[in-house]
Short mmCIF file of C-alpha atoms and ligand atoms in Angstrom, two decimals:
data_model
loop_
_atom_site.label_atom_id
_atom_site.label_comp_id
_atom_site.label_asym_id
_atom_site.label_seq_id
_atom_site.Cartn_x
_atom_site.Cartn_y
_atom_site.Cartn_z
CA MET D 1 145.64 80.30 95.90
CA THR D 2 148.45 78.36 97.47
CA GLY D 3 148.14 77.10 101.00
CA PRO D 4 149.67 78.40 104.17
CA MET D 5 150.41 75.89 106.90
CA LEU D 6 147.38 75.53 109.15
CA LEU D 7 148.48 73.93 112.39
CA PRO D 8 145.75 72.00 114.22
CA GLY D 9 144.21 72.67 117.59
CA ALA D 10 143.75 75.89 119.49
CA THR D 11 145.65 78.83 118.02
CA GLY D 12 146.99 81.54 120.29
CA LEU D 13 145.77 80.11 123.58
CA ASN D 14 146.89 83.30 125.27
CA GLY D 15 144.76 85.30 122.92
CA SER D 16 141.45 84.34 121.39
CA GLY D 17 141.91 80.60 121.81
CA GLN D 18 140.28 79.85 118.48
CA GLN D 19 140.34 76.36 117.00
CA THR D 20 141.63 75.84 113.47
CA THR D 21 138.62 74.64 111.48
CA LEU D 22 138.65 72.71 108.21
CA GLY D 23 135.65 72.64 105.88
CA VAL D 24 134.31 69.98 103.55
CA MET D 25 131.75 70.25 100.77
CA GLY D 26 129.49 67.20 100.95
CA GLY D 27 128.29 65.13 103.88
CA GLY D 28 128.59 61.53 102.66
CA GLN D 29 130.77 58.78 104.09
CA LEU D 30 133.93 60.19 102.54
CA GLY D 31 133.23 63.49 104.26
CA ARG D 32 132.58 61.62 107.49
CA MET D 33 135.94 59.85 107.37
CA PHE D 34 137.68 63.13 106.48
CA VAL D 35 135.99 64.78 109.48
CA GLN D 36 137.04 61.93 111.76
CA ALA D 37 140.66 62.12 110.59
CA ALA D 38 140.71 65.91 110.99
CA GLN D 39 139.19 65.72 114.47
CA ALA D 40 141.66 63.07 115.56
CA MET D 41 144.41 65.57 114.77
CA GLY D 42 142.70 68.33 116.74
CA TYR D 43 140.96 70.31 114.03
CA PHE D 44 137.41 71.54 114.29
CA THR D 45 135.31 70.69 111.23
CA VAL D 46 132.46 72.17 109.27
CA VAL D 47 130.40 70.28 106.68
CA LEU D 48 128.18 71.84 104.05
CA ASP D 49 125.44 69.47 102.90
CA PRO D 50 121.72 70.06 102.40
CA ASP D 51 120.82 66.69 103.96
CA VAL D 52 119.91 67.27 107.62
CA ILE D 53 121.17 63.85 108.70
CA SER D 54 124.17 63.29 106.46
CA PRO D 55 126.89 60.83 107.60
CA ALA D 56 129.47 63.63 107.92
CA GLY D 57 127.06 66.21 109.29
CA LEU D 58 126.22 63.85 112.15
CA VAL D 59 129.80 63.82 113.44
CA SER D 60 131.05 67.30 112.51
CA HIS D 61 131.36 70.24 114.94
CA TYR D 62 129.34 72.37 112.56
CA HIS D 63 126.91 71.42 109.81
CA ILE D 64 125.61 74.01 107.37
CA LYS D 65 122.42 72.61 105.87
CA THR D 66 122.10 74.52 102.63
CA ASP D 67 122.39 73.80 98.96
CA TYR D 68 125.96 73.73 97.56
CA LEU D 69 125.44 76.96 95.64
CA ASP D 70 123.54 78.82 98.38
CA GLU D 71 125.34 82.14 98.90
CA GLN D 72 124.57 82.33 102.60
CA GLY D 73 125.70 78.78 103.11
CA LEU D 74 129.00 79.41 101.33
CA THR D 75 129.51 82.64 103.28
CA GLN D 76 128.93 80.83 106.58
CA LEU D 77 131.36 78.12 105.51
CA LEU D 78 134.02 80.73 104.74
CA GLN D 79 133.45 82.46 108.07
CA ARG D 80 133.95 79.20 109.91
CA CYS D 81 136.87 77.57 108.17
CA ALA D 82 140.50 78.20 107.30
CA ALA D 83 140.55 75.89 104.23
CA VAL D 84 138.06 73.78 102.28
CA THR D 85 138.07 70.39 100.60
CA THR D 86 135.41 68.35 98.84
CA GLU D 87 134.27 64.79 99.28
CA PHE D 88 132.53 64.22 95.98
CA GLU D 89 133.21 65.34 92.45
CA ASN D 90 129.75 66.58 91.68
CA VAL D 91 129.98 69.62 93.93
CA PRO D 92 129.17 72.45 91.51
CA ALA D 93 132.50 73.79 90.27
CA GLY D 94 131.04 77.31 90.69
CA ALA D 95 130.87 76.80 94.45
CA LEU D 96 134.54 75.83 94.52
CA VAL D 97 135.42 78.92 92.48
CA THR D 98 133.73 81.09 95.13
CA LEU D 99 135.45 79.24 97.96
CA GLY D 100 138.82 79.17 96.21
CA ALA D 101 138.82 82.95 95.83
CA ALA D 102 138.66 83.36 99.61
CA ARG D 103 140.36 80.34 101.20
CA PRO D 104 142.86 77.64 100.26
CA THR D 105 140.65 75.09 98.47
CA ALA D 106 141.94 71.65 97.53
CA PRO D 107 141.29 70.11 95.12
CA SER D 108 140.84 73.22 92.99
CA ALA D 109 137.71 74.09 91.05
CA ASP D 110 139.68 73.48 87.84
CA ALA D 111 140.69 69.94 88.77
CA VAL D 112 137.18 69.05 89.95
CA ALA D 113 135.64 70.50 86.77
CA ILE D 114 137.83 68.14 84.73
CA ALA D 115 137.01 65.07 86.82
CA GLN D 116 133.28 65.93 86.61
CA ASP D 117 133.23 65.64 82.88
CA ARG D 118 134.29 62.38 81.19
CA ILE D 119 135.01 64.21 77.94
CA LYS D 120 137.50 66.60 79.54
CA GLU D 121 138.79 63.87 81.84
CA LYS D 122 139.74 61.54 78.95
CA ALA D 123 141.93 64.20 77.39
CA HIS D 124 143.92 64.50 80.63
CA LEU D 125 144.09 60.79 81.33
CA ALA D 126 145.47 60.20 77.85
CA ARG D 127 148.56 62.21 78.89
CA SER D 128 149.38 59.85 81.77
CA GLY D 129 151.60 57.59 79.69
CA VAL D 130 148.98 54.82 79.80
CA PRO D 131 146.26 54.62 77.11
CA VAL D 132 142.51 55.14 77.70
CA ALA D 133 139.91 52.77 76.23
CA PRO D 134 139.18 53.63 72.58
CA TYR D 135 136.20 56.01 72.66
CA ALA D 136 134.08 58.51 70.80
CA VAL D 137 132.36 61.64 72.10
CA ILE D 138 128.64 61.69 71.34
CA GLU D 139 126.99 65.08 71.73
CA THR D 140 125.00 65.20 68.49
CA ALA D 141 123.02 62.80 66.29
CA ALA D 142 125.67 63.35 63.58
CA GLN D 143 128.41 62.12 65.94
CA LEU D 144 126.27 59.12 66.83
CA ALA D 145 125.96 58.21 63.15
CA LEU D 146 129.73 58.52 62.64
CA VAL D 147 130.75 56.18 65.44
CA ALA D 148 133.35 53.65 64.22
CA ASP D 149 132.16 50.04 64.13
CA ASP D 150 135.09 48.83 66.22
CA LEU D 151 133.77 50.68 69.31
CA LEU D 152 130.97 48.09 69.51
CA PRO D 153 130.26 46.20 71.65
CA GLY D 154 130.71 49.21 73.86
CA ILE D 155 129.51 51.06 76.94
CA LEU D 156 127.73 54.36 76.55
CA LYS D 157 128.48 56.58 79.57
CA THR D 158 127.00 59.98 80.36
CA ALA D 159 129.71 62.64 80.40
CA ARG D 160 128.48 63.98 83.72
CA LEU D 161 126.99 62.78 87.02
CA GLY D 162 127.73 59.05 86.68
CA TYR D 163 128.72 56.97 89.69
CA ASP D 164 128.58 53.34 90.77
CA GLY D 165 127.76 52.31 87.19
CA LYS D 166 124.79 54.70 86.99
CA GLY D 167 124.38 56.57 83.71
CA GLN D 168 125.90 53.67 81.74
CA VAL D 169 124.34 51.42 79.14
CA ARG D 170 126.00 48.45 77.45
CA CYS D 171 125.30 48.24 73.73
CA SER D 172 126.26 45.65 71.13
CA SER D 173 124.82 47.08 67.92
CA ARG D 174 124.17 50.47 66.33
CA ALA D 175 120.45 50.00 66.96
CA GLU D 176 121.10 49.39 70.66
CA LEU D 177 123.42 52.38 70.77
CA ALA D 178 120.73 54.67 69.35
CA THR D 179 118.17 53.34 71.84
CA ALA D 180 120.67 53.74 74.69
CA TRP D 181 121.42 57.36 73.81
CA ASP D 182 117.68 58.11 73.74
CA ALA D 183 117.29 56.36 77.10
CA LEU D 184 120.03 58.64 78.47
CA LYS D 185 117.97 61.59 77.16
CA ASN D 186 120.54 62.47 74.47
CA VAL D 187 122.85 64.18 76.97
CA PRO D 188 126.56 64.42 76.07
CA CYS D 189 128.08 60.96 76.34
CA VAL D 190 131.21 58.95 75.71
CA LEU D 191 131.02 55.60 73.94
CA GLU D 192 133.83 53.33 75.08
CA GLN D 193 134.90 50.10 73.50
CA ARG D 194 134.09 47.26 75.90
CA LEU D 195 137.43 45.79 76.88
CA PRO D 196 138.19 42.23 78.04
CA LEU D 197 139.10 42.87 81.68
CA ALA D 198 141.31 40.43 83.57
CA ALA D 199 141.19 42.67 86.66
CA GLU D 200 140.76 46.25 87.86
CA CYS D 201 143.03 48.25 90.07
CA SER D 202 143.42 51.76 91.43
CA VAL D 203 146.10 54.00 92.86
CA VAL D 204 145.60 56.69 95.52
CA VAL D 205 148.12 59.53 95.55
CA ALA D 206 148.35 62.68 97.65
CA ARG D 207 150.04 65.82 96.35
CA GLY D 208 150.81 68.91 98.40
CA TRP D 209 150.87 72.62 97.57
CA ASP D 210 154.63 72.33 97.10
CA GLY D 211 154.31 69.50 94.54
CA ALA D 212 155.48 66.76 96.92
CA CYS D 213 153.62 63.57 96.00
CA VAL D 214 153.20 60.30 97.93
CA ASN D 215 151.24 57.18 97.03
CA PHE D 216 149.70 54.00 98.33
CA ALA D 217 150.49 50.75 96.52
CA PRO D 218 147.89 49.79 93.87
CA GLN D 219 144.76 48.05 95.08
CA LEU D 220 143.10 45.17 93.25
CA ASN D 221 139.36 45.84 92.92
CA LEU D 222 136.43 43.58 92.20
CA HIS D 223 133.25 45.28 90.96
CA ARG D 224 129.81 43.72 90.93
CA GLU D 225 127.01 45.33 88.95
CA GLY D 226 129.17 48.42 88.42
CA ILE D 227 129.76 48.89 92.18
CA LEU D 228 133.01 48.19 94.02
CA ALA D 229 132.53 45.01 96.05
CA VAL D 230 135.98 43.88 97.24
CA THR D 231 139.44 45.47 97.42
CA GLU D 232 142.52 43.31 97.97
CA ALA D 233 145.54 45.25 99.17
CA TYR D 234 148.76 43.41 99.80
CA GLU D 235 152.10 42.79 98.19
CA GLY D 236 151.78 40.52 95.17
CA ASN D 237 148.16 41.45 94.38
CA LEU D 238 149.38 42.63 90.96
CA PRO D 239 152.47 41.87 88.86
CA PRO D 240 155.18 44.30 90.11
CA ALA D 241 155.87 45.87 86.68
CA LEU D 242 152.18 46.59 86.18
CA ALA D 243 151.88 48.04 89.69
CA ALA D 244 154.85 50.33 89.05
CA GLN D 245 153.35 51.47 85.75
CA ALA D 246 150.03 52.29 87.46
CA VAL D 247 151.74 54.31 90.21
CA ALA D 248 153.80 56.27 87.66
CA ALA D 249 150.68 57.01 85.60
CA ALA D 250 148.70 58.20 88.64
CA LYS D 251 151.55 60.49 89.69
CA ASN D 252 151.83 61.85 86.13
CA ILE D 253 148.14 62.73 86.17
CA ALA D 254 148.41 64.54 89.51
CA GLU D 255 151.46 66.41 88.27
CA GLU D 256 149.92 67.30 84.93
CA LEU D 257 146.84 68.76 86.68
CA ASN D 258 149.04 70.55 89.23
CA TYR D 259 146.72 68.75 91.61
CA VAL D 260 146.59 69.43 95.35
CA GLY D 261 144.84 66.88 97.56
CA VAL D 262 144.08 63.18 97.38
CA LEU D 263 143.47 61.72 93.93
CA CYS D 264 142.47 58.19 92.97
CA VAL D 265 143.07 56.83 89.48
CA GLU D 266 141.26 53.67 88.36
CA PHE D 267 142.72 51.27 85.81
CA PHE D 268 141.70 48.23 83.80
CA VAL D 269 144.05 45.27 83.50
CA LEU D 270 143.42 43.61 80.14
CA ALA D 271 143.26 39.89 79.54
CA GLU D 272 146.63 38.69 78.33
CA GLY D 273 146.64 37.43 74.75
CA SER D 274 143.51 39.41 73.83
CA PRO D 275 143.67 41.58 70.69
CA ALA D 276 142.88 44.63 72.86
CA CYS D 277 145.89 43.84 75.07
CA ALA D 278 148.11 43.45 71.98
CA ARG D 279 146.94 46.87 70.76
CA LEU D 280 146.83 48.86 74.00
CA GLY D 281 149.14 47.01 76.39
CA ALA D 282 148.08 45.37 79.66
CA LEU D 283 147.15 48.57 81.51
CA VAL D 284 144.39 51.03 80.51
CA VAL D 285 143.43 54.07 82.57
CA ASN D 286 139.67 54.28 83.27
CA GLU D 287 138.86 57.37 85.33
CA MET D 288 139.92 59.52 88.24
CA ALA D 289 138.27 60.68 91.43
CA PRO D 290 139.42 64.04 92.87
CA ARG D 291 139.12 62.81 96.45
CA PRO D 292 139.76 59.76 98.62
CA HIS D 293 138.20 56.65 97.12
CA ASN D 294 136.24 53.63 98.27
CA SER D 295 139.11 51.39 97.15
CA GLY D 296 141.40 53.24 99.59
CA HIS D 297 139.31 52.68 102.72
CA TYR D 298 141.59 49.83 103.84
CA THR D 299 144.30 52.46 104.46
CA LEU D 300 142.44 53.46 107.65
CA ASP D 301 143.29 50.12 109.26
CA ALA D 302 146.23 48.71 107.31
CA CYS D 303 148.56 51.72 106.86
CA ASP D 304 150.44 54.11 109.11
CA VAL D 305 148.71 57.08 107.47
CA SER D 306 145.31 56.78 105.80
CA GLN D 307 144.02 58.43 102.66
CA PHE D 308 141.92 60.70 104.92
CA ASP D 309 144.94 61.66 107.02
CA LEU D 310 146.64 62.65 103.79
CA GLN D 311 143.60 64.65 102.70
CA VAL D 312 143.86 66.59 105.97
CA ARG D 313 147.62 67.05 105.58
CA THR D 314 147.44 68.24 101.97
CA LEU D 315 144.66 70.69 102.80
CA ALA D 316 146.44 72.06 105.85
CA GLY D 317 149.82 72.30 104.13
CA LEU D 318 151.39 69.80 106.53
CA PRO D 319 154.24 67.45 105.56
CA LEU D 320 153.36 64.32 103.58
CA THR D 321 155.12 61.09 104.39
CA GLN D 322 155.19 58.06 102.13
CA PRO D 323 152.57 55.67 103.60
CA ARG D 324 153.70 52.29 104.89
CA GLN D 325 151.25 49.41 104.84
CA HIS D 326 151.77 47.28 107.95
CA SER D 327 149.14 44.57 107.35
CA ALA D 328 147.75 42.67 104.42
CA ALA D 329 144.16 43.83 103.95
CA VAL D 330 140.93 42.88 102.24
CA MET D 331 138.04 45.34 102.24
CA LEU D 332 134.41 44.35 101.72
CA ASN D 333 131.78 46.94 100.89
CA LEU D 334 128.61 46.66 102.97
CA LEU D 335 125.72 47.53 100.70
CA GLY D 336 122.12 48.09 101.73
CA ASP D 337 121.30 44.70 100.19
CA LEU D 338 122.63 43.09 103.40
CA TRP D 339 119.73 44.42 105.46
CA VAL D 340 117.42 41.67 104.25
CA ASP D 341 113.83 42.18 105.42
CA GLU D 342 114.98 44.94 107.79
CA ALA D 343 117.05 42.44 109.81
CA THR D 344 120.37 43.77 111.08
CA PRO D 345 123.37 41.85 109.69
CA ARG D 346 125.13 39.64 112.26
CA TRP D 347 127.95 42.04 113.15
CA ASP D 348 128.57 40.01 116.31
CA GLN D 349 129.54 36.96 114.24
CA VAL D 350 131.69 39.04 111.91
CA LEU D 351 133.46 40.73 114.80
CA ALA D 352 134.28 37.33 116.27
CA LEU D 353 136.73 36.86 113.37
CA PRO D 354 140.32 38.08 113.90
CA GLY D 355 141.41 41.41 112.44
CA VAL D 356 137.96 42.65 111.41
CA HIS D 357 137.48 46.43 111.43
CA LEU D 358 133.85 47.43 111.01
CA HIS D 359 132.95 50.88 109.67
CA LEU D 360 129.30 51.92 109.44
CA TYR D 361 128.40 55.34 108.10
CA GLY D 362 125.34 56.19 110.19
CA LYS D 363 122.87 55.96 107.31
CA LEU D 364 119.30 55.36 108.46
CA LYS D 365 117.91 53.78 105.34
CA ALA D 366 119.38 50.72 103.63
CA GLY D 367 118.52 50.92 99.92
CA LYS D 368 119.67 48.34 97.37
CA GLY D 369 123.21 49.14 96.23
CA ARG D 370 123.54 51.92 98.85
CA LYS D 371 126.94 52.01 100.54
CA MET D 372 126.12 51.61 104.25
CA GLY D 373 129.62 50.81 105.45
CA HIS D 374 132.66 48.68 104.80
CA LEU D 375 134.78 46.26 106.72
CA THR D 376 138.48 45.71 106.44
CA VAL D 377 140.20 42.51 107.45
CA THR D 378 143.84 42.98 108.41
CA ALA D 379 146.19 40.04 108.83
CA ALA D 380 149.84 39.07 108.86
CA THR D 381 149.62 37.40 105.45
CA PRO D 382 147.55 37.87 102.27
CA GLU D 383 146.23 34.30 102.60
CA GLN D 384 144.95 34.96 106.13
CA ALA D 385 143.36 38.27 105.14
CA HIS D 386 141.68 36.62 102.17
CA SER D 387 140.35 33.60 104.06
CA THR D 388 139.04 35.68 106.99
CA ALA D 389 137.36 38.04 104.51
CA LEU D 390 135.72 35.02 102.85
CA ALA D 391 134.46 33.88 106.25
CA ALA D 392 133.05 37.36 106.94
CA ALA D 393 131.42 37.40 103.51
CA LYS D 394 129.80 34.04 104.24
CA VAL D 395 128.29 35.30 107.50
CA LEU D 396 126.90 38.34 105.71
CA GLY D 397 125.63 36.56 102.61
CA ILE D 398 128.12 38.24 100.27
CA ALA D 399 129.06 35.97 97.32
CA PRO D 400 132.57 34.49 97.50
CA PHE D 401 135.41 36.08 95.51
P1 LIG R 501 132.60 54.84 89.98
O1 LIG R 501 131.69 54.39 91.06
O2 LIG R 501 133.93 54.15 90.02
O3 LIG R 501 132.69 56.31 89.82
P2 LIG R 501 131.39 54.88 87.37
O4 LIG R 501 129.93 54.79 87.41
O5 LIG R 501 132.01 56.16 87.12
O6 LIG R 501 131.96 54.23 88.67
P3 LIG R 501 133.14 53.36 85.58
O7 LIG R 501 134.30 53.27 86.48
O8 LIG R 501 133.31 54.07 84.30
O9 LIG R 501 131.82 53.88 86.28
O10 LIG R 501 132.60 51.88 85.26
C1 LIG R 501 132.11 51.03 86.27
C2 LIG R 501 132.59 49.62 85.98
O11 LIG R 501 132.08 49.13 84.72
C3 LIG R 501 134.08 49.51 85.86
O12 LIG R 501 134.70 49.45 87.12
C4 LIG R 501 134.21 48.23 85.02
O13 LIG R 501 133.98 47.10 85.82
C5 LIG R 501 133.06 48.35 84.04
N1 LIG R 501 133.52 49.05 82.81
C6 LIG R 501 133.51 50.37 82.60
N2 LIG R 501 134.02 50.69 81.39
C7 LIG R 501 134.38 49.54 80.80
C8 LIG R 501 134.98 49.20 79.53
N3 LIG R 501 135.31 50.13 78.63
N4 LIG R 501 135.19 47.90 79.27
C9 LIG R 501 134.86 46.93 80.17
N5 LIG R 501 134.29 47.19 81.38
C10 LIG R 501 134.06 48.47 81.71
MG1 LIG R 502 134.75 53.75 88.33
#
């Protein structure tokens, strides 16, 4: 289904005076920031998430607290909203099929089904014009036995339901690979060659129902223990030719999927002079997320339109404008690890630094590795953004970068 234009605010004030309502599947922090962007524009919002105190549910006009496949829940969602989006890729594709039959739904069930499955995803990413890491699909013991030696050392990744480095095991030998596949309960997996990374980056694009596509400049991302820790977003963060190649590849992927919505594509930058770089080139595409992405959170504070604004605009069929970044930015993820011994981190000291934007997601429990919030430092220059972010990291006990 293509999308009609859904103007925000009260419709037909002389008549029923109804408010245009947008729906989102999933109540996490990405849903929360979507809801906040939609509300700022005058939309009403409805979240479907089984968790009674989800970050998005807490701030939405309506919160349907059922399972994602619950028929009544989906019916209520459809009654409430004019269009639906999703905030995480593991929403059952079946639910999006149901929703998509009745309302404009972006991204589509088809696109989400591809992003949910590393095996399908690889095939699409390979058509971006940038190579993927050499890999093998492992669904059977026979495939495991046939794996080429040059894929080791490698990383075994479950085809489905992985995030933040979960569902991944590093293996250096065939024996370790066999043990790893058993540890992952012999579910379908992808074995990827472990590449020598010089850096990682990502590109967020937004594509409308009419095929118009806009993008943010590539972000430079630092991961720690498989979780995004720091994003550096400013001119010169990456060599210009590499940045242009990454943007072109991300747009190709959106186009090739006939994608509608916000899409993030993650890339590896290979160490120059390494044999892998000689074989594959400097840029390798890693994976995609059919939604706004953690590495794009800085756009809330450093750009004239954010990735969440663009999610609202794509869903509602409103015009897309090419984003303009007005400040250099560094984003730090605030993981549950910061709540040492239940003590609240010293936000007062962090907020005393210039250009700090604190975002907390309303989560009540701070588990290790749990994303509790993020902060973005904006500044006039990259050097200032970087040094203030280092000062904030020091206050919070985050290792320097
Ligand atoms: P996300 O939270 O981004 O969804 P994920 O669990 O899906 O993460 P990946 O992006 O596949 O995981 O991998 C997490 C991190 O592990 C990468 O950002 C990178 O640092 C490292 N990594 C993954 N694959 C490789 C590889 N083939 N070679 C080297 N490092 C890798
Ligand atoms: Mg990733």
